[in-house]
Amino acid sequence: MQVSTWPIIIDDSDRKQIYIRVVSDQFSIKIITSIINNPKTAVEISKVTNIPISTVYRRLQFLQENKLLKVSGGINKDGKFFVYQSKIKEVDVTFNGESLKVSVTPNLNFTIK
């Protein structure tokens, strides 16, 4: 199934608040940026972003709960592991003096809810 990479307008006010929270948080932005093109484990994310691992896990939990990540898992010689990839490629927030517009461009092959 081919998914459009055109921006999707978010109408639901609760969803708008989630996206605004994500783009206003420096840690969430760094995490999403690091996993747009290539999935990574939490430890890899922590290393490439220089964000403490506990903060990475908290933000990943929030992003996962709000369906902004694809999570895959597996087992290797060290045990279970999970890799994370962003479902969003771009978020645009615009305020025109009267209303707030939020549009989201999905990452290739992902859908936005």
mmCIF file with all atom_site columns, C-alpha atoms in Angstrom:
data_model
loop_
_atom_site.group_PDB
_atom_site.id
_atom_site.type_symbol
_atom_site.label_atom_id
_atom_site.label_alt_id
_atom_site.label_comp_id
_atom_site.label_asym_id
_atom_site.label_entity_id
_atom_site.label_seq_id
_atom_site.pdbx_PDB_ins_code
_atom_site.Cartn_x
_atom_site.Cartn_y
_atom_site.Cartn_z
_atom_site.occupancy
_atom_site.B_iso_or_equiv
_atom_site.pdbx_formal_charge
_atom_site.auth_seq_id
_atom_site.auth_comp_id
_atom_site.auth_asym_id
_atom_site.auth_atom_id
_atom_site.pdbx_PDB_model_num
ATOM 1   C CA . MET A 1 1   ? 0.000  0.000   0.000  1.00 0.00 ? 1   MET A CA 1
ATOM 2   C CA . GLN A 1 2   ? 1.461  3.343   -1.044 1.00 0.00 ? 2   GLN A CA 1
ATOM 3   C CA . VAL A 1 3   ? 0.857  6.092   1.495  1.00 0.00 ? 3   VAL A CA 1
ATOM 4   C CA . SER A 1 4   ? 0.717  9.735   0.502  1.00 0.00 ? 4   SER A CA 1
ATOM 5   C CA . THR A 1 5   ? 3.523  11.956  1.684  1.00 0.00 ? 5   THR A CA 1
ATOM 6   C CA . TRP A 1 6   ? 1.373  15.061  1.312  1.00 0.00 ? 6   TRP A CA 1
ATOM 7   C CA . PRO A 1 7   ? 0.672  17.074  4.450  1.00 0.00 ? 7   PRO A CA 1
ATOM 8   C CA . ILE A 1 8   ? -2.428 16.078  6.398  1.00 0.00 ? 8   ILE A CA 1
ATOM 9   C CA . ILE A 1 9   ? -4.406 18.784  8.185  1.00 0.00 ? 9   ILE A CA 1
ATOM 10  C CA . ILE A 1 10  ? -5.061 17.884  11.831 1.00 0.00 ? 10  ILE A CA 1
ATOM 11  C CA . ASP A 1 11  ? -8.540 19.047  12.845 1.00 0.00 ? 11  ASP A CA 1
ATOM 12  C CA . ASP A 1 12  ? -8.914 17.395  16.253 1.00 0.00 ? 12  ASP A CA 1
ATOM 13  C CA . SER A 1 13  ? -7.857 19.883  18.958 1.00 0.00 ? 13  SER A CA 1
ATOM 14  C CA . ASP A 1 14  ? -6.427 17.144  21.234 1.00 0.00 ? 14  ASP A CA 1
ATOM 15  C CA . ARG A 1 15  ? -4.242 15.839  18.397 1.00 0.00 ? 15  ARG A CA 1
ATOM 16  C CA . LYS A 1 16  ? -3.150 19.393  17.597 1.00 0.00 ? 16  LYS A CA 1
ATOM 17  C CA . GLN A 1 17  ? -1.969 19.780  21.191 1.00 0.00 ? 17  GLN A CA 1
ATOM 18  C CA . ILE A 1 18  ? 0.060  16.574  20.942 1.00 0.00 ? 18  ILE A CA 1
ATOM 19  C CA . TYR A 1 19  ? 1.885  17.799  17.839 1.00 0.00 ? 19  TYR A CA 1
ATOM 20  C CA . ILE A 1 20  ? 2.450  21.223  19.373 1.00 0.00 ? 20  ILE A CA 1
ATOM 21  C CA . ARG A 1 21  ? 3.866  19.574  22.490 1.00 0.00 ? 21  ARG A CA 1
ATOM 22  C CA . VAL A 1 22  ? 6.207  17.444  20.378 1.00 0.00 ? 22  VAL A CA 1
ATOM 23  C CA . VAL A 1 23  ? 7.559  20.315  18.263 1.00 0.00 ? 23  VAL A CA 1
ATOM 24  C CA . SER A 1 24  ? 8.018  22.551  21.290 1.00 0.00 ? 24  SER A CA 1
ATOM 25  C CA . ASP A 1 25  ? 10.127 19.973  23.148 1.00 0.00 ? 25  ASP A CA 1
ATOM 26  C CA . GLN A 1 26  ? 13.837 19.992  22.268 1.00 0.00 ? 26  GLN A CA 1
ATOM 27  C CA . PHE A 1 27  ? 14.310 16.347  23.256 1.00 0.00 ? 27  PHE A CA 1
ATOM 28  C CA . SER A 1 28  ? 11.375 15.064  21.209 1.00 0.00 ? 28  SER A CA 1
ATOM 29  C CA . ILE A 1 29  ? 12.620 16.999  18.187 1.00 0.00 ? 29  ILE A CA 1
ATOM 30  C CA . LYS A 1 30  ? 16.134 15.541  18.500 1.00 0.00 ? 30  LYS A CA 1
ATOM 31  C CA . ILE A 1 31  ? 14.737 12.033  18.931 1.00 0.00 ? 31  ILE A CA 1
ATOM 32  C CA . ILE A 1 32  ? 12.396 12.265  15.943 1.00 0.00 ? 32  ILE A CA 1
ATOM 33  C CA . THR A 1 33  ? 15.124 13.788  13.794 1.00 0.00 ? 33  THR A CA 1
ATOM 34  C CA . SER A 1 34  ? 17.446 10.911  14.637 1.00 0.00 ? 34  SER A CA 1
ATOM 35  C CA . ILE A 1 35  ? 14.901 8.241   13.641 1.00 0.00 ? 35  ILE A CA 1
ATOM 36  C CA . ILE A 1 36  ? 13.206 9.670   10.553 1.00 0.00 ? 36  ILE A CA 1
ATOM 37  C CA . ASN A 1 37  ? 15.410 7.843   8.059  1.00 0.00 ? 37  ASN A CA 1
ATOM 38  C CA . ASN A 1 38  ? 16.817 4.944   10.069 1.00 0.00 ? 38  ASN A CA 1
ATOM 39  C CA . PRO A 1 39  ? 15.301 3.100   13.022 1.00 0.00 ? 39  PRO A CA 1
ATOM 40  C CA . LYS A 1 40  ? 17.401 3.037   16.180 1.00 0.00 ? 40  LYS A CA 1
ATOM 41  C CA . THR A 1 41  ? 17.330 1.520   19.642 1.00 0.00 ? 41  THR A CA 1
ATOM 42  C CA . ALA A 1 42  ? 16.900 3.777   22.671 1.00 0.00 ? 42  ALA A CA 1
ATOM 43  C CA . VAL A 1 43  ? 20.604 3.409   23.479 1.00 0.00 ? 43  VAL A CA 1
ATOM 44  C CA . GLU A 1 44  ? 21.582 4.414   19.937 1.00 0.00 ? 44  GLU A CA 1
ATOM 45  C CA . ILE A 1 45  ? 19.225 7.399   20.114 1.00 0.00 ? 45  ILE A CA 1
ATOM 46  C CA . SER A 1 46  ? 20.774 8.445   23.421 1.00 0.00 ? 46  SER A CA 1
ATOM 47  C CA . LYS A 1 47  ? 24.286 8.221   21.984 1.00 0.00 ? 47  LYS A CA 1
ATOM 48  C CA . VAL A 1 48  ? 23.635 10.162  18.774 1.00 0.00 ? 48  VAL A CA 1
ATOM 49  C CA . THR A 1 49  ? 21.537 12.875  20.443 1.00 0.00 ? 49  THR A CA 1
ATOM 50  C CA . ASN A 1 50  ? 23.452 13.158  23.748 1.00 0.00 ? 50  ASN A CA 1
ATOM 51  C CA . ILE A 1 51  ? 20.148 12.904  25.612 1.00 0.00 ? 51  ILE A CA 1
ATOM 52  C CA . PRO A 1 52  ? 20.185 10.955  28.900 1.00 0.00 ? 52  PRO A CA 1
ATOM 53  C CA . ILE A 1 53  ? 18.760 7.454   28.417 1.00 0.00 ? 53  ILE A CA 1
ATOM 54  C CA . SER A 1 54  ? 16.016 7.997   31.024 1.00 0.00 ? 54  SER A CA 1
ATOM 55  C CA . THR A 1 55  ? 14.811 11.069  29.105 1.00 0.00 ? 55  THR A CA 1
ATOM 56  C CA . VAL A 1 56  ? 14.932 9.132   25.827 1.00 0.00 ? 56  VAL A CA 1
ATOM 57  C CA . TYR A 1 57  ? 12.743 6.387   27.309 1.00 0.00 ? 57  TYR A CA 1
ATOM 58  C CA . ARG A 1 58  ? 10.204 8.917   28.671 1.00 0.00 ? 58  ARG A CA 1
ATOM 59  C CA . ARG A 1 59  ? 9.920  10.695  25.330 1.00 0.00 ? 59  ARG A CA 1
ATOM 60  C CA . LEU A 1 60  ? 9.727  7.417   23.401 1.00 0.00 ? 60  LEU A CA 1
ATOM 61  C CA . GLN A 1 61  ? 6.892  6.321   25.657 1.00 0.00 ? 61  GLN A CA 1
ATOM 62  C CA . PHE A 1 62  ? 4.978  9.555   24.995 1.00 0.00 ? 62  PHE A CA 1
ATOM 63  C CA . LEU A 1 63  ? 5.612  9.344   21.242 1.00 0.00 ? 63  LEU A CA 1
ATOM 64  C CA . GLN A 1 64  ? 4.606  5.682   21.152 1.00 0.00 ? 64  GLN A CA 1
ATOM 65  C CA . GLU A 1 65  ? 1.431  6.259   23.199 1.00 0.00 ? 65  GLU A CA 1
ATOM 66  C CA . ASN A 1 66  ? 0.427  8.924   20.678 1.00 0.00 ? 66  ASN A CA 1
ATOM 67  C CA . LYS A 1 67  ? 1.113  6.685   17.668 1.00 0.00 ? 67  LYS A CA 1
ATOM 68  C CA . LEU A 1 68  ? 3.983  8.780   16.310 1.00 0.00 ? 68  LEU A CA 1
ATOM 69  C CA . LEU A 1 69  ? 6.466  5.893   16.210 1.00 0.00 ? 69  LEU A CA 1
ATOM 70  C CA . LYS A 1 70  ? 6.784  2.515   14.606 1.00 0.00 ? 70  LYS A CA 1
ATOM 71  C CA . VAL A 1 71  ? 8.241  0.078   17.128 1.00 0.00 ? 71  VAL A CA 1
ATOM 72  C CA . SER A 1 72  ? 9.829  -3.203  16.076 1.00 0.00 ? 72  SER A CA 1
ATOM 73  C CA . GLY A 1 73  ? 11.524 -5.753  18.248 1.00 0.00 ? 73  GLY A CA 1
ATOM 74  C CA . GLY A 1 74  ? 13.731 -8.740  18.165 1.00 0.00 ? 74  GLY A CA 1
ATOM 75  C CA . ILE A 1 75  ? 16.101 -10.926 20.109 1.00 0.00 ? 75  ILE A CA 1
ATOM 76  C CA . ASN A 1 76  ? 19.862 -10.996 19.768 1.00 0.00 ? 76  ASN A CA 1
ATOM 77  C CA . LYS A 1 77  ? 22.775 -12.339 21.854 1.00 0.00 ? 77  LYS A CA 1
ATOM 78  C CA . ASP A 1 78  ? 22.172 -9.574  24.428 1.00 0.00 ? 78  ASP A CA 1
ATOM 79  C CA . GLY A 1 79  ? 18.451 -10.312 24.790 1.00 0.00 ? 79  GLY A CA 1
ATOM 80  C CA . LYS A 1 80  ? 15.348 -8.453  23.648 1.00 0.00 ? 80  LYS A CA 1
ATOM 81  C CA . PHE A 1 81  ? 15.648 -5.141  21.877 1.00 0.00 ? 81  PHE A CA 1
ATOM 82  C CA . PHE A 1 82  ? 13.316 -2.588  20.331 1.00 0.00 ? 82  PHE A CA 1
ATOM 83  C CA . VAL A 1 83  ? 13.981 -0.200  17.464 1.00 0.00 ? 83  VAL A CA 1
ATOM 84  C CA . TYR A 1 84  ? 12.017 2.982   16.885 1.00 0.00 ? 84  TYR A CA 1
ATOM 85  C CA . GLN A 1 85  ? 11.251 4.898   13.709 1.00 0.00 ? 85  GLN A CA 1
ATOM 86  C CA . SER A 1 86  ? 9.340  8.136   13.325 1.00 0.00 ? 86  SER A CA 1
ATOM 87  C CA . LYS A 1 87  ? 5.996  7.998   11.538 1.00 0.00 ? 87  LYS A CA 1
ATOM 88  C CA . ILE A 1 88  ? 6.192  11.759  10.975 1.00 0.00 ? 88  ILE A CA 1
ATOM 89  C CA . LYS A 1 89  ? 8.535  13.566  8.654  1.00 0.00 ? 89  LYS A CA 1
ATOM 90  C CA . GLU A 1 90  ? 7.387  17.150  9.078  1.00 0.00 ? 90  GLU A CA 1
ATOM 91  C CA . VAL A 1 91  ? 5.029  19.170  11.296 1.00 0.00 ? 91  VAL A CA 1
ATOM 92  C CA . ASP A 1 92  ? 3.891  22.665  10.382 1.00 0.00 ? 92  ASP A CA 1
ATOM 93  C CA . VAL A 1 93  ? 2.130  24.843  12.955 1.00 0.00 ? 93  VAL A CA 1
ATOM 94  C CA . THR A 1 94  ? 0.643  28.143  11.779 1.00 0.00 ? 94  THR A CA 1
ATOM 95  C CA . PHE A 1 95  ? -1.276 30.778  13.717 1.00 0.00 ? 95  PHE A CA 1
ATOM 96  C CA . ASN A 1 96  ? -2.975 33.434  11.604 1.00 0.00 ? 96  ASN A CA 1
ATOM 97  C CA . GLY A 1 97  ? -4.279 35.642  14.412 1.00 0.00 ? 97  GLY A CA 1
ATOM 98  C CA . GLU A 1 98  ? -7.560 33.765  14.648 1.00 0.00 ? 98  GLU A CA 1
ATOM 99  C CA . SER A 1 99  ? -6.935 30.055  14.417 1.00 0.00 ? 99  SER A CA 1
ATOM 100 C CA . LEU A 1 100 ? -4.215 27.493  14.775 1.00 0.00 ? 100 LEU A CA 1
ATOM 101 C CA . LYS A 1 101 ? -3.476 25.198  11.831 1.00 0.00 ? 101 LYS A CA 1
ATOM 102 C CA . VAL A 1 102 ? -1.426 22.028  12.261 1.00 0.00 ? 102 VAL A CA 1
ATOM 103 C CA . SER A 1 103 ? -0.396 19.946  9.284  1.00 0.00 ? 103 SER A CA 1
ATOM 104 C CA . VAL A 1 104 ? 1.689  16.786  9.366  1.00 0.00 ? 104 VAL A CA 1
ATOM 105 C CA . THR A 1 105 ? 3.639  15.110  6.588  1.00 0.00 ? 105 THR A CA 1
ATOM 106 C CA . PRO A 1 106 ? 3.922  11.374  7.208  1.00 0.00 ? 106 PRO A CA 1
ATOM 107 C CA . ASN A 1 107 ? 7.208  9.584   6.888  1.00 0.00 ? 107 ASN A CA 1
ATOM 108 C CA . LEU A 1 108 ? 7.294  7.372   3.800  1.00 0.00 ? 108 LEU A CA 1
ATOM 109 C CA . ASN A 1 109 ? 5.069  4.285   4.159  1.00 0.00 ? 109 ASN A CA 1
ATOM 110 C CA . PHE A 1 110 ? 3.415  5.413   7.403  1.00 0.00 ? 110 PHE A CA 1
ATOM 111 C CA . THR A 1 111 ? -0.038 6.755   8.102  1.00 0.00 ? 111 THR A CA 1
ATOM 112 C CA . ILE A 1 112 ? -0.951 9.596   10.452 1.00 0.00 ? 112 ILE A CA 1
ATOM 113 C CA . LYS A 1 113 ? -3.998 9.413   12.701 1.00 0.00 ? 113 LYS A CA 1
#
